[in-house]
Amino acid sequence: MTGFWLIVHRDVVMAWRQGGDGLMAIMFFLITVTLFPLGVGPESGILARIGAAVVWVAALLATLLSLERMFQTDFEDGSFDLIAIAPLPLEAVVLAKCMANWLLTGAPLLLTAPILAMMLHMDREGLAIFVVAMALGTPSLVFIGAIGAALTVGARRGGVLLTLLVLPLYIPVLIFGVGAVEAAVTGQSAQPHLLVLGGLLLGTLPLGLWASTTALKQALE
Amino acid sequence: MHRFANPNRFLRIAALILPWSAAITVTLLVVGLYLALKVSPADYQQGESVRIMYVHVPAAWMALFVYSCLAGASAIALIWKHPLANLAAKASAPIGACFTFIALTTGAIWGKPIWDAWWVWDARLTSVLILFFFYMGHMALTSAFEDASRGERAAAILALVGFINIPVIKWSVDWWNTLHQPASIVRLDGPAIHASMLAPLLIMAASFATYYVSVLILRLRSEILARKMDALRLTRVRDSQEAHSL
Amino acid sequence: MDDTHPPSDTSQEVGVAIGAKKPQKKVGVLFAGRGLVCVRGGRTVFVGLDFALEPGDALVLMGPNGSGKSSLLRIMAGLLKPAEGDLLWHGYAVEDDARSHYARQHYVGHLDGLKVAMTVSENLSFWTGLRMGEVPSASSVRNALSAFGLDCLADFPARILSAGQKRRLSLARVLASPADLWLLDEPTVALDRDSVAALKQAIAHHQQHGGMVVIATHSEMALDRARPLHLDRFVPASELAELQEDAATVLRKNGHKAGKKGRRL
C-alpha cells in the first residue's frame, strides 16, 4: 500500500508546486458558467431553470482539462517504465492516479460548484442535493476519463481525441446528475437519481480500472 | 511467418463468398425496393412519406448490428489476439458509421413532414446520434497512432467499453426522454405493422446485411494486401541497407 | 527460424569467453534467454538470440544502431514481450512469475523518469520507496546520492540538474536498493570521467557480491568477467524471397486489379 500512497502524494505535490491543473480547471469552470448568464440574459427564472444543467456541463468539461496529462507525462519522461516494473499492480497504480486526479480537480469543483449554483439562483433544496450528486458523480467522471487518458497515450492530437472519446461516456452521469437536482427543485424525491449515480460509480470503478490498465499495457509494448 | 499465417486462408474463403453475397445483395435490394416503393400501401396517417421507413429502420438495425459485430471482433482480438479480428473491427467501423449516418439523415427527412421539424430530441434519434459519436471516436482512435497496430488495439478496448456503456446510455436517454417529452408527438413506429409493410422491411434489412458482408470482405481483403505490401517494402528497404553496409 | 542460429552455437562462444577471463567457482547459469525473437513495428530485429549469465557475470551488448540493444534490455526487464523464445531464471520461465522478476532487477533506460518539480532526494526516495514498498531511510538515500557525488544537490529541485547529473541520479537509484540484476541502457552517455569511474566501481562491487549486469554501451568499459554479445550476429536472414512468394500467390488468386497494384510496388 505504501506504493499507492507514494504515487498519490507525488502527483498531488507536483501539481501543487507547479500551480497545476486544479486551479486551471476551476478557472475554466468559473468562466464557462459565467458565459451562460451573458448568453441567455440575467433573468432569474431562466437561470434557475437551466442552472443545474449549466454547472454540470461546465464541470464535465473542466474535468477533461487535466486528463490529458494523467498518464502522458509519465510516459514521456520514462517514469511509466519504472512504475510498470514496480511491485504495485498496474490496477492499483491507475487507482492512485485517479485518486490524485480527483483530489486535484474533482474536489475543488465540488467546493466551487455550490457557489456557482447559488449565483444561478438554485434554491436551497436543490443545492444540498446538487452537492451530493456532484460528490457521487465526479469520481465516476475520473474513472471514465482515465480510460480515455490511457487509450490516447502517445496518440496524435491526444487531447482533442480524448474529449471525443470521453464525452459520450459522460452522458449518463450528466442526465442523472441534473435529474437529481430537478427532482429536488420540483419537490420530488431525488433518491432514485442519487442511487443511479451511486450505481454508475460502482460500475465505472471496475470498468475504468480494467480498461485503463489494459490500454496502458498496450502502450508500454 | 506467424505474422500473416491465417490471412491466406481467409482470402481463399473470401473469394468464394464474395460473388454470392454481392449477387444476393443486388437481388434483395431490387426486390425490396420494388415492394417498398410500388407494392406496399401508403400509411393512412403519414401518407407516402412512410416509405422512408424501408431505408431508415433497416439502417438503424444495421447500425446496432455492425456495432455488435465490431465489439465481438474486438473481444476476439483482445482475448485470442487473432490477427484478422483487429482488421475486421477496423473495417467494420466505417460501414457501421455509414449505416448510422443514413439512419440519422433519413430520420430527419422523415421527421420534417411528421413533426414539422428536421430534428426532434426523440429518445431513439438521440441514442442513434450518440452511437454515431462512438463510431467516430472509434475511427479517430484507430488512426491516431504512428504504429497502426497500436491504434487497432486501443480501439478494441474502446469498442468493448462502448459496448458495455451503450445500453446504459440508451437507458438513461430513454429515461431522460420520458421525463422531458411533450406527450403529443406521433411516434415513428406503430405497434402493429401490416404484412404488406413487414415483408419489404425484412427484405431490405436482409439486403443491408448481405451488403455489409460483401463490403467487409472487400475492405478486409484490401487491408490484408496493403499489409503484405508494407512488409515487402520494409524488407526491401532493410535488405538494400544491409547490402549498402556490407 | 531456430535453425539459422542453433542455441549450442552461442553458448559455446560464451563458454570460451568465460574461460579466457577468469575461471571461477561454477555456480551455474542463473539468468538465461533462449531463442529470443524481437519484432518491432513489423520489422524483425533479431532472431534466435541466446544468452546465459552466472552470478557475477557482466553481459555487454554491442551492435550498431537499430540492432536491438534497447529492445533486448526491455525484453530482459519484462517491459517487452519477445515475439518468440523464453527468458529463464534458475531454469524457470520468467513469464510465469513476472512480479518476482521485477523485484530482482534494476532497469535504467534512455529516459531518466525524473520529475523536475521534485527535489533530487525526493525523486530518489520515490522510486526506491515504490520499488521496496516502504519509504527508504534518509541515510540510505544520502549514501546512494554521495556515491555519484550528488549529495550536495539533494535538496535542490531536479530542474537545475544537467544531463549528466540527471544520468547520475538515475544510476544512484540502482544503488539505493538491492537487486540481483542490473539492466543498464547506455549508462555512460553524458557522464564525465569521474562518474564513469564511479559507475565502474559500483558495477565491480555489485559483481563481487554475486550480482549480474547487462549493459548496452558504445564506449569501451573494461569490466570484469565481461561477456560480449554482438547483436548484429542475430539479424534475420532476408524474408524477401518468402514474402514475394507469398504476395505472388495472393495476387494471382485475386485477379488483375490487385496484380497490377503489386507490380507497381
XYZ file of C-alpha atoms in Angstrom:
732
model
C 0.000 0.000 0.000
C 2.937 2.345 0.546
C 3.493 2.486 -3.179
C -0.120 3.520 -3.731
C 0.140 6.481 -1.364
C 3.554 7.424 -2.736
C 2.016 7.866 -6.182
C -0.950 9.851 -4.848
C 1.402 12.009 -2.798
C 3.793 12.582 -5.666
C 1.086 13.646 -8.098
C -0.561 15.985 -5.612
C 2.723 17.569 -4.512
C 3.850 18.053 -8.092
C 0.599 19.688 -9.105
C 0.757 21.880 -6.025
C 4.298 23.061 -6.771
C 3.627 23.647 -10.430
C 0.476 25.624 -9.670
C -1.147 22.830 -11.542
C -4.198 21.686 -13.333
C -6.574 22.012 -10.405
C -6.500 25.790 -10.435
C -6.837 25.885 -14.221
C -9.839 23.572 -14.081
C -11.533 25.833 -11.521
C -10.838 28.961 -13.559
C -12.197 27.266 -16.656
C -15.261 26.156 -14.692
C -15.917 29.691 -13.424
C -15.507 31.328 -16.797
C -17.674 28.811 -18.635
C -20.514 29.184 -16.153
C -20.208 32.988 -16.293
C -20.729 32.894 -20.053
C -24.241 31.487 -19.712
C -25.939 34.448 -17.981
C -24.160 36.639 -20.510
C -25.597 34.494 -23.278
C -29.163 33.880 -22.138
C -29.692 37.055 -20.088
C -29.781 37.739 -16.364
C -33.422 36.855 -15.792
C -33.505 34.743 -12.622
C -36.332 32.458 -13.779
C -34.422 31.185 -16.804
C -31.160 30.896 -14.893
C -32.818 28.898 -12.119
C -34.326 26.614 -14.773
C -31.052 25.847 -16.553
C -28.655 26.364 -13.619
C -28.118 22.737 -12.675
C -27.523 21.722 -16.283
C -25.100 24.594 -16.916
C -22.999 23.847 -13.852
C -22.949 20.116 -14.607
C -21.924 20.594 -18.238
C -19.211 23.056 -17.238
C -17.975 20.589 -14.615
C -17.814 17.789 -17.193
C -15.737 19.967 -19.481
C -13.491 21.113 -16.638
C -12.608 17.540 -15.679
C -11.396 16.947 -19.226
C -8.625 19.512 -18.924
C -6.381 17.580 -16.581
C -6.982 14.167 -18.126
C -4.553 14.522 -20.993
C -1.593 14.746 -18.653
C -2.783 11.946 -16.372
C -0.537 9.268 -17.927
C 1.071 11.107 -20.823
C 3.823 12.890 -18.858
C 4.820 9.670 -17.109
C 5.169 8.001 -20.478
C 7.180 10.831 -21.938
C 9.783 11.031 -19.178
C 10.187 7.260 -18.808
C 8.511 7.117 -15.394
C 5.965 4.648 -16.611
C 8.584 2.020 -17.441
C 9.699 2.121 -13.834
C 6.147 2.163 -12.500
C 5.308 -0.860 -14.657
C 8.139 -2.919 -13.151
C 7.399 -1.823 -9.586
C 5.747 -4.434 -7.355
C 2.487 -2.462 -7.256
C -0.137 -3.958 -9.632
C -0.991 -1.661 -12.511
C -4.637 -1.526 -11.386
C -3.502 -0.003 -8.101
C -1.357 2.487 -9.991
C -4.373 3.541 -12.045
C -6.494 3.821 -8.900
C -3.816 6.002 -7.262
C -3.653 8.205 -10.350
C -7.462 8.524 -10.353
C -7.471 9.441 -6.700
C -4.821 12.106 -7.193
C -6.739 13.447 -10.185
C -9.957 13.626 -8.188
C -8.215 15.395 -5.317
C -6.767 17.919 -7.747
C -9.828 18.606 -9.895
C -12.927 16.786 -8.600
C -12.658 18.065 -5.054
C -12.091 21.737 -5.973
C -15.024 21.509 -8.411
C -17.163 20.095 -5.639
C -16.262 23.083 -3.463
C -16.827 25.725 -6.131
C -19.975 24.296 -7.702
C -22.418 25.295 -4.918
C -21.245 28.902 -5.102
C -21.842 28.986 -8.839
C -25.199 27.254 -8.406
C -26.226 29.950 -5.946
C -25.167 32.627 -8.409
C -27.548 30.962 -10.870
C -30.388 31.151 -8.303
C -30.651 27.493 -7.424
C -32.816 27.137 -4.307
C -31.696 25.571 -1.050
C -33.243 22.089 -1.510
C -31.674 21.849 -4.912
C -28.305 22.992 -3.602
C -27.976 20.246 -0.971
C -28.892 17.526 -3.454
C -26.596 19.115 -6.049
C -23.586 18.765 -3.764
C -24.415 15.119 -3.011
C -24.888 14.408 -6.723
C -21.545 16.068 -7.538
C -19.814 14.050 -4.816
C -21.159 10.817 -6.324
C -20.717 11.857 -9.934
C -17.229 13.376 -10.096
C -15.369 10.155 -9.151
C -17.248 8.376 -11.973
C -16.072 11.095 -14.328
C -12.480 10.471 -13.259
C -12.728 6.694 -13.799
C -14.305 7.182 -17.223
C -11.757 9.873 -18.042
C -8.894 7.563 -17.072
C -9.989 5.198 -19.850
C -9.739 7.995 -22.393
C -6.414 9.169 -20.974
C -4.930 5.668 -21.114
C -6.235 4.984 -24.619
C -4.781 8.171 -26.059
C -1.287 7.888 -24.535
C 1.116 8.649 -27.359
C -1.665 9.492 -29.827
C -1.552 12.336 -32.294
C -3.744 15.217 -31.095
C -4.336 13.154 -27.969
C -6.103 15.919 -26.056
C -8.838 16.569 -28.623
C -9.256 12.884 -29.325
C -9.643 12.212 -25.610
C -12.517 14.700 -25.478
C -14.285 12.954 -28.354
C -13.942 9.569 -26.695
C -14.850 10.558 -23.165
C -17.758 12.997 -23.527
C -20.285 10.458 -24.911
C -19.433 8.193 -21.990
C -20.222 11.040 -19.571
C -23.869 11.235 -20.719
C -25.487 9.040 -18.018
C -23.725 10.964 -15.230
C -24.966 14.223 -16.719
C -28.563 13.014 -17.093
C -28.863 11.694 -13.570
C -26.797 14.467 -12.017
C -29.113 17.087 -13.442
C -32.152 14.870 -12.861
C -31.443 14.690 -9.128
C -31.392 18.480 -8.803
C -34.508 18.933 -10.932
C -36.379 16.388 -8.844
C -35.366 18.183 -5.648
C -36.342 21.584 -7.018
C -39.751 20.361 -8.211
C -40.427 18.758 -4.848
C -39.955 15.130 -5.892
C -37.643 12.605 -4.311
C -34.080 12.803 -5.601
C -33.230 9.441 -4.095
C -33.659 7.303 -7.254
C -31.305 9.586 -9.177
C -28.726 9.527 -6.439
C -28.959 5.739 -6.269
C -28.358 5.529 -10.009
C -25.363 7.864 -9.658
C -24.032 5.584 -6.922
C -24.611 2.595 -9.190
C -22.749 4.321 -12.011
C -19.831 4.898 -9.646
C -19.796 1.205 -8.726
C -19.885 0.303 -12.413
C -17.305 2.757 -13.696
C -14.769 1.812 -10.999
C -14.045 -1.730 -12.259
C -14.650 -0.798 -15.893
C -12.281 2.171 -15.666
C -9.574 0.184 -13.916
C -9.782 -2.734 -16.331
C -9.876 -0.657 -19.498
C -7.161 1.780 -18.384
C -4.847 -0.982 -17.237
C -5.289 -2.915 -20.478
C -4.707 0.219 -22.528
C -1.582 1.165 -20.551
C -0.128 -2.326 -21.008
C -0.620 -1.909 -24.740
C 1.012 1.482 -24.677
C 4.101 0.013 -22.979
C 4.730 -2.510 -25.751
C 5.806 -16.465 -40.694
C 3.409 -16.122 -37.782
C 2.586 -12.523 -38.726
C 0.308 -13.449 -41.598
C -0.380 -17.109 -41.124
C -4.162 -17.023 -41.350
C -4.910 -14.330 -43.917
C -4.171 -16.520 -46.909
C -6.852 -18.996 -45.933
C -9.231 -16.111 -45.321
C -8.513 -14.725 -48.783
C -9.401 -18.087 -50.332
C -12.689 -18.327 -48.445
C -13.487 -14.677 -49.134
C -13.011 -15.211 -52.864
C -15.641 -17.964 -52.683
C -18.186 -15.938 -50.682
C -17.890 -12.532 -52.294
C -19.622 -13.169 -55.677
C -22.553 -14.837 -53.908
C -23.025 -12.191 -51.250
C -22.781 -9.435 -53.848
C -25.340 -11.121 -56.091
C -27.732 -11.720 -53.196
C -27.367 -8.080 -52.118
C -28.335 -6.780 -55.541
C -31.271 -9.182 -55.930
C -32.691 -8.466 -52.483
C -32.229 -4.736 -52.926
C -34.107 -4.711 -56.239
C -36.949 -6.867 -54.892
C -37.079 -4.961 -51.620
C -37.166 -1.535 -53.264
C -39.852 -2.685 -55.698
C -42.027 -3.978 -52.864
C -41.345 -0.906 -50.737
C -41.908 1.749 -53.360
C -44.564 0.129 -55.560
C -46.407 -2.710 -53.871
C -46.714 -1.682 -50.214
C -49.571 0.690 -49.312
C -49.189 4.285 -48.146
C -49.841 4.902 -44.485
C -53.303 6.235 -43.627
C -51.732 8.811 -41.338
C -48.303 9.542 -42.784
C -49.047 9.118 -46.484
C -46.245 8.326 -48.930
C -43.543 9.540 -46.540
C -43.849 6.256 -44.630
C -41.764 4.692 -47.407
C -38.705 6.309 -45.869
C -39.105 3.700 -43.151
C -37.880 0.943 -45.506
C -34.470 2.553 -45.548
C -34.500 4.194 -42.143
C -35.396 1.212 -39.963
C -33.059 -1.356 -41.587
C -30.245 1.211 -41.444
C -30.858 1.749 -37.734
C -30.894 -2.017 -37.170
C -27.638 -2.372 -39.075
C -26.088 0.460 -37.072
C -26.608 -1.591 -33.940
C -25.805 -4.924 -35.571
C -22.497 -3.700 -37.003
C -21.533 -2.248 -33.634
C -22.214 -5.645 -32.044
C -20.009 -7.290 -34.680
C -17.352 -4.653 -34.036
C -17.442 -5.330 -30.312
C -17.393 -9.089 -30.910
C -14.383 -8.818 -33.190
C -12.671 -6.561 -30.650
C -13.249 -9.083 -27.872
C -11.760 -11.839 -30.032
C -8.827 -9.578 -30.851
C -8.181 -8.792 -27.183
C -8.644 -12.300 -25.804
C -7.248 -14.568 -28.514
C -5.175 -11.995 -30.367
C -6.438 -13.308 -33.672
C -4.742 -11.216 -36.364
C -7.882 -10.960 -38.524
C -10.182 -9.824 -35.713
C -8.494 -6.428 -35.394
C -8.712 -5.922 -39.118
C -12.391 -6.937 -39.137
C -13.156 -4.400 -36.394
C -11.239 -1.701 -38.230
C -13.021 -2.498 -41.495
C -16.475 -2.617 -39.855
C -16.351 0.811 -38.229
C -16.774 2.989 -41.351
C -19.546 0.717 -42.660
C -21.409 0.967 -39.364
C -20.866 4.719 -39.284
C -22.408 4.980 -42.751
C -25.480 2.995 -41.714
C -25.803 5.214 -38.637
C -25.477 8.313 -40.757
C -28.163 7.015 -43.162
C -30.457 6.269 -40.221
C -29.938 9.795 -38.883
C -30.482 11.640 -42.167
C -33.490 9.551 -43.212
C -34.852 10.082 -39.716
C -34.515 13.827 -40.134
C -36.126 13.768 -43.590
C -38.963 11.637 -42.250
C -39.344 13.891 -39.217
C -39.886 17.003 -41.328
C -43.412 16.122 -42.633
C -44.459 14.365 -39.407
C -43.084 16.608 -36.681
C -42.626 19.663 -38.835
C -39.030 19.868 -37.682
C -35.785 18.472 -39.070
C -34.637 17.332 -35.708
C -36.550 16.309 -32.614
C -34.891 15.198 -29.411
C -36.655 11.898 -29.560
C -35.057 9.148 -27.449
C -34.365 6.900 -30.436
C -32.864 9.589 -32.618
C -30.739 10.850 -29.746
C -29.445 7.354 -28.988
C -28.558 6.794 -32.619
C -26.753 10.129 -32.649
C -24.689 9.043 -29.658
C -23.956 5.732 -31.390
C -22.677 7.807 -34.303
C -20.276 9.591 -31.910
C -18.991 6.203 -30.791
C -18.280 5.164 -34.353
C -16.499 8.450 -34.992
C -14.416 8.074 -31.816
C -13.513 4.513 -32.766
C -12.359 5.545 -36.222
C -10.427 8.535 -34.899
C -8.644 6.420 -32.292
C -7.793 3.692 -34.823
C -5.950 6.182 -36.981
C -4.395 8.277 -34.205
C -1.100 6.423 -33.802
C 2.065 6.195 -35.832
C 2.048 2.458 -35.208
C -1.163 1.199 -36.842
C -1.434 -1.906 -34.688
C -1.382 0.180 -31.513
C -4.375 2.143 -32.805
C -6.248 -1.055 -33.574
C -5.615 -2.494 -30.143
C -6.619 0.727 -28.379
C -9.776 0.906 -30.488
C -10.619 -2.662 -29.465
C -10.701 -1.613 -25.815
C -12.806 1.420 -26.687
C -15.250 -0.770 -28.624
C -15.741 -3.010 -25.607
C -16.118 -0.082 -23.203
C -18.676 1.359 -25.610
C -20.481 -1.965 -25.850
C -20.919 -2.076 -22.084
C -21.891 1.580 -21.968
C -24.316 1.815 -24.873
C -27.162 0.006 -23.041
C -26.612 2.272 -20.024
C -26.610 5.365 -22.216
C -29.650 4.132 -24.158
C -31.487 3.512 -20.925
C -30.605 6.894 -19.454
C -31.592 8.675 -22.674
C -34.961 6.863 -22.687
C -35.426 7.852 -19.090
C -34.452 11.451 -19.823
C -36.827 11.494 -22.768
C -39.862 10.258 -20.846
C -39.185 12.977 -18.308
C -38.961 15.806 -20.831
C -41.100 14.563 -23.706
C -44.250 16.538 -24.522
C -46.963 13.892 -24.793
C -48.491 14.840 -28.158
C -45.814 13.593 -30.524
C -46.626 10.852 -33.029
C -44.201 8.008 -32.651
C -42.367 6.825 -35.709
C -43.264 3.194 -35.362
C -46.775 1.982 -34.855
C -47.046 -1.055 -32.584
C -48.633 -3.331 -35.195
C -47.268 -3.467 -38.698
C -49.119 -4.994 -41.611
C -47.601 -7.898 -43.515
C -47.515 -5.896 -46.737
C -45.172 -3.474 -44.961
C -43.274 -6.075 -42.965
C -42.148 -8.100 -45.991
C -40.319 -5.256 -47.788
C -38.885 -4.118 -44.468
C -37.354 -7.514 -43.764
C -36.129 -7.939 -47.338
C -34.444 -4.539 -47.209
C -32.867 -5.448 -43.876
C -31.555 -8.705 -45.339
C -30.077 -6.888 -48.324
C -28.373 -4.401 -45.995
C -26.905 -7.306 -44.042
C -25.504 -9.037 -47.127
C -24.217 -5.675 -48.304
C -22.314 -5.384 -45.019
C -20.810 -8.850 -45.525
C -19.717 -8.006 -49.082
C -18.148 -4.672 -48.200
C -16.498 -6.143 -45.121
C -14.850 -8.818 -47.242
C -13.702 -6.237 -49.782
C -12.257 -3.963 -47.113
C -10.567 -6.825 -45.289
C -9.019 -8.069 -48.476
C -7.532 -4.736 -49.432
C -6.324 -4.239 -45.850
C -4.523 -7.591 -45.900
C -2.973 -6.888 -49.286
C -1.848 -3.444 -48.139
C -0.218 -5.014 -45.137
C 1.608 -7.587 -47.203
C 2.918 -4.844 -49.430
C 4.100 -2.863 -46.422
C 6.014 -5.877 -45.163
C 7.509 -6.380 -48.584
C 8.564 -2.760 -48.865
C 10.076 -2.722 -45.388
C 12.075 -5.866 -46.039
C 13.325 -4.439 -49.298
C 14.498 -1.273 -47.621
C 16.320 -3.236 -44.970
C 17.929 -5.574 -47.455
C 19.200 -2.679 -49.514
C 20.555 -1.041 -46.369
C 22.383 -4.217 -45.481
C 23.780 -4.550 -48.961
C 24.980 -0.983 -48.584
C 26.724 -1.550 -45.277
C 28.462 -4.745 -46.397
C 13.594 -19.722 -37.558
C 15.572 -21.529 -34.935
C 17.679 -23.464 -37.365
C 19.545 -20.385 -38.605
C 21.146 -19.995 -35.168
C 21.253 -23.219 -33.201
C 21.335 -22.483 -29.467
C 24.506 -24.503 -28.965
C 26.389 -22.035 -31.169
C 26.306 -19.107 -28.832
C 26.553 -20.940 -25.552
C 29.863 -22.351 -26.754
C 31.068 -18.896 -27.578
C 30.074 -17.618 -24.195
C 31.856 -20.549 -22.581
C 35.064 -19.578 -24.329
C 34.655 -16.009 -23.206
C 34.488 -17.011 -19.553
C 37.414 -19.374 -19.856
C 39.531 -16.650 -21.328
C 38.826 -14.268 -18.469
C 38.936 -15.703 -15.025
C 37.971 -19.248 -14.119
C 35.746 -19.100 -11.070
C 33.789 -21.475 -8.957
C 30.921 -22.831 -11.077
C 27.518 -21.903 -9.682
C 25.621 -22.478 -12.880
C 23.538 -20.271 -15.066
C 21.094 -18.062 -13.205
C 19.587 -15.849 -15.888
C 19.272 -17.000 -19.475
C 17.442 -16.319 -22.705
C 16.626 -18.970 -25.288
C 15.777 -18.412 -28.929
C 14.608 -14.832 -28.408
C 12.969 -13.129 -31.367
C 12.190 -9.426 -31.357
C 9.755 -7.801 -33.777
C 9.362 -4.024 -33.670
C 6.952 -2.114 -35.862
C 6.580 -5.031 -38.282
C 10.350 -5.440 -38.606
C 12.190 -8.450 -37.241
C 15.117 -7.023 -35.285
C 16.865 -10.181 -34.162
C 16.141 -13.915 -34.184
C 17.415 -16.935 -32.293
C 19.229 -14.900 -29.683
C 20.595 -16.814 -26.702
C 22.453 -15.637 -23.660
C 23.382 -17.080 -20.293
C 24.556 -15.315 -17.170
C 26.055 -16.715 -13.991
C 26.193 -14.760 -10.739
C 28.945 -12.168 -11.005
C 28.828 -12.002 -14.794
C 28.543 -8.919 -16.942
C 26.923 -9.119 -20.385
C 27.973 -6.326 -22.704
C 25.547 -5.759 -25.575
C 27.220 -4.497 -28.718
C 25.991 -3.688 -32.165
C 25.161 -0.792 -34.456
C 22.137 1.453 -34.021
C 18.896 -0.375 -34.567
C 20.370 -3.787 -33.815
C 18.007 -4.145 -30.870
C 20.164 -3.431 -27.795
C 17.484 -1.366 -26.086
C 14.778 -3.808 -27.141
C 16.736 -6.718 -25.699
C 17.148 -4.858 -22.399
C 13.428 -4.129 -22.325
C 12.719 -7.788 -23.002
C 15.055 -8.748 -20.165
C 13.269 -6.291 -17.890
C 9.897 -7.752 -18.784
C 8.707 -4.484 -20.323
C 8.526 -6.039 -23.762
C 7.346 -9.492 -24.710
C 9.629 -11.350 -27.124
C 7.819 -12.462 -30.280
C 9.271 -15.903 -29.624
C 11.612 -17.518 -27.142
C 11.880 -17.642 -23.353
C 13.597 -15.881 -20.516
C 14.678 -18.189 -17.728
C 15.630 -17.570 -14.135
C 17.053 -20.632 -12.414
C 15.627 -22.528 -15.368
C 12.052 -21.366 -14.747
C 10.219 -19.186 -17.224
C 10.265 -15.567 -16.045
C 6.847 -15.019 -17.625
C 5.215 -17.317 -15.069
C 6.118 -15.006 -12.227
C 6.706 -11.566 -13.676
C 6.315 -9.769 -10.332
C 9.261 -11.607 -8.746
C 11.318 -10.874 -11.807
C 10.581 -7.158 -11.457
C 11.656 -7.334 -7.822
C 15.111 -8.718 -8.576
C 16.172 -6.195 -11.183
C 17.046 -2.567 -11.697
C 16.344 -1.082 -15.096
C 17.928 2.163 -16.271
C 16.641 3.133 -19.696
C 17.302 6.048 -22.005
C 14.795 8.187 -20.158
C 15.511 9.131 -16.582
C 11.990 9.152 -15.161
C 12.724 12.273 -13.148
C 10.155 14.846 -12.105
C 11.660 18.302 -12.328
C 9.321 19.778 -9.708
C 10.580 17.342 -7.062
C 13.929 17.604 -5.329
C 16.789 15.273 -6.115
C 16.309 13.277 -2.916
C 12.528 13.192 -3.330
C 12.951 11.703 -6.788
C 15.301 9.059 -5.480
C 13.231 8.165 -2.452
C 10.057 7.961 -4.545
C 11.497 5.330 -6.889
C 13.171 3.422 -4.091
C 10.006 3.562 -1.979
C 7.844 2.411 -4.872
C 10.178 -0.480 -5.545
C 10.679 -1.564 -1.929
C 7.143 -0.909 -0.736
C 8.378 1.298 2.089
C 9.836 4.770 2.321
C 13.641 4.450 2.406
C 15.654 5.878 5.281
C 17.254 9.278 4.775
C 20.721 7.810 5.258
C 20.331 5.200 2.525
C 19.192 7.918 0.134
C 22.198 10.069 1.123
C 24.605 7.181 0.621
C 23.291 6.406 -2.837
C 23.483 10.087 -3.808
C 27.011 10.545 -2.489
C 28.244 7.533 -4.473
C 27.665 9.637 -7.568
C 28.594 12.947 -5.990
C 25.058 14.280 -5.807
C 24.727 14.664 -2.033
C 25.314 18.415 -2.180
C 22.376 18.751 -4.615
C 19.982 16.604 -2.578
C 17.542 19.368 -1.667
C 17.516 21.187 -4.987
C 14.739 20.590 -7.491
C 15.727 18.194 -10.274
C 15.033 21.048 -12.708
C 18.514 22.502 -12.153
C 20.373 19.267 -12.962
C 22.466 18.967 -16.089
C 22.035 15.990 -18.418
C 24.981 14.218 -16.823
C 23.713 14.888 -13.311
C 20.291 13.506 -14.248
C 22.009 10.400 -15.528
C 23.902 10.094 -12.267
C 20.664 10.398 -10.328
C 19.235 7.517 -12.374
C 22.269 5.450 -11.553
C 22.055 6.380 -7.882
C 18.600 4.793 -7.929
C 20.293 1.478 -8.697
C 22.449 1.771 -5.582
C 19.625 2.803 -3.267
C 18.026 -0.634 -3.144
C 19.455 -4.125 -3.677
C 18.808 -6.189 -6.813
C 20.412 -9.260 -8.378
C 20.269 -7.982 -11.910
C 21.163 -4.561 -13.272
C 19.954 -3.672 -16.752
C 21.724 -0.539 -17.920
C 20.984 1.059 -21.281
C 23.881 3.284 -22.373
C 24.626 4.332 -18.793
C 27.750 6.268 -19.696
C 26.024 8.745 -22.028
C 26.679 12.314 -20.809
C 28.821 11.078 -17.903
C 32.197 12.676 -17.131
C 35.299 10.591 -16.481
C 34.938 10.579 -12.692
C 31.360 9.413 -12.921
C 32.278 6.628 -15.325
C 34.880 5.527 -12.815
C 32.300 5.627 -10.041
C 29.934 3.554 -12.166
C 32.667 1.033 -12.907
C 33.434 0.765 -9.236
C 29.755 0.294 -8.388
C 29.410 -2.428 -11.013
C 32.549 -4.197 -9.788
C 31.241 -4.114 -6.230
C 27.884 -5.456 -7.421
C 29.595 -8.301 -9.293
C 31.766 -9.236 -6.336
C 28.590 -9.790 -4.341
C 27.224 -12.128 -6.987
C 25.224 -9.555 -8.881
C 24.780 -9.630 -12.626
C 24.911 -6.728 -15.053
C 23.655 -6.381 -18.586
C 24.943 -3.224 -20.167
C 24.457 -1.731 -23.589
C 27.280 0.597 -24.460
C 29.234 2.152 -27.273
C 32.166 3.345 -25.201
C 34.824 0.967 -24.029
C 34.291 -0.039 -20.454
C 36.650 -2.674 -19.147
C 34.539 -4.809 -16.841
C 35.479 -7.974 -15.016
C 34.060 -11.215 -16.345
C 32.538 -9.384 -19.252
C 30.874 -11.468 -21.960
C 30.368 -9.603 -25.190
C 27.144 -10.208 -27.102
C 27.186 -8.932 -30.663
C 23.595 -8.323 -31.677
C 24.373 -7.928 -35.368
C 25.016 -11.675 -35.472
C 21.345 -12.338 -34.907
C 19.983 -10.276 -37.770
C 17.419 -12.470 -39.519
C 18.095 -13.912 -42.943
C 16.173 -11.989 -45.547
C 12.454 -12.640 -45.615
C 12.223 -11.006 -49.011
C 12.024 -14.195 -51.081
C 9.428 -15.683 -48.781
C 7.338 -12.502 -48.745
C 7.486 -12.127 -52.511
C 6.445 -15.732 -52.964
C 3.547 -15.174 -50.572
C 2.491 -11.941 -52.252
C 2.686 -13.502 -55.690
C 0.360 -16.362 -54.676
C -2.131 -13.950 -53.186
C -2.095 -11.586 -56.122
C -2.535 -14.408 -58.609
C -5.597 -15.595 -56.735
C -7.136 -12.182 -56.518
C -7.175 -11.354 -60.188
C -5.885 -8.496 -62.259
C -6.614 -5.378 -60.286
C -4.626 -6.489 -57.270
C -1.927 -7.905 -59.529
C -1.351 -4.534 -61.144
C -1.059 -2.850 -57.799
C 1.567 -5.376 -56.781
C 3.660 -4.757 -59.872
C 3.736 -1.034 -59.233
C 5.450 -1.663 -55.913
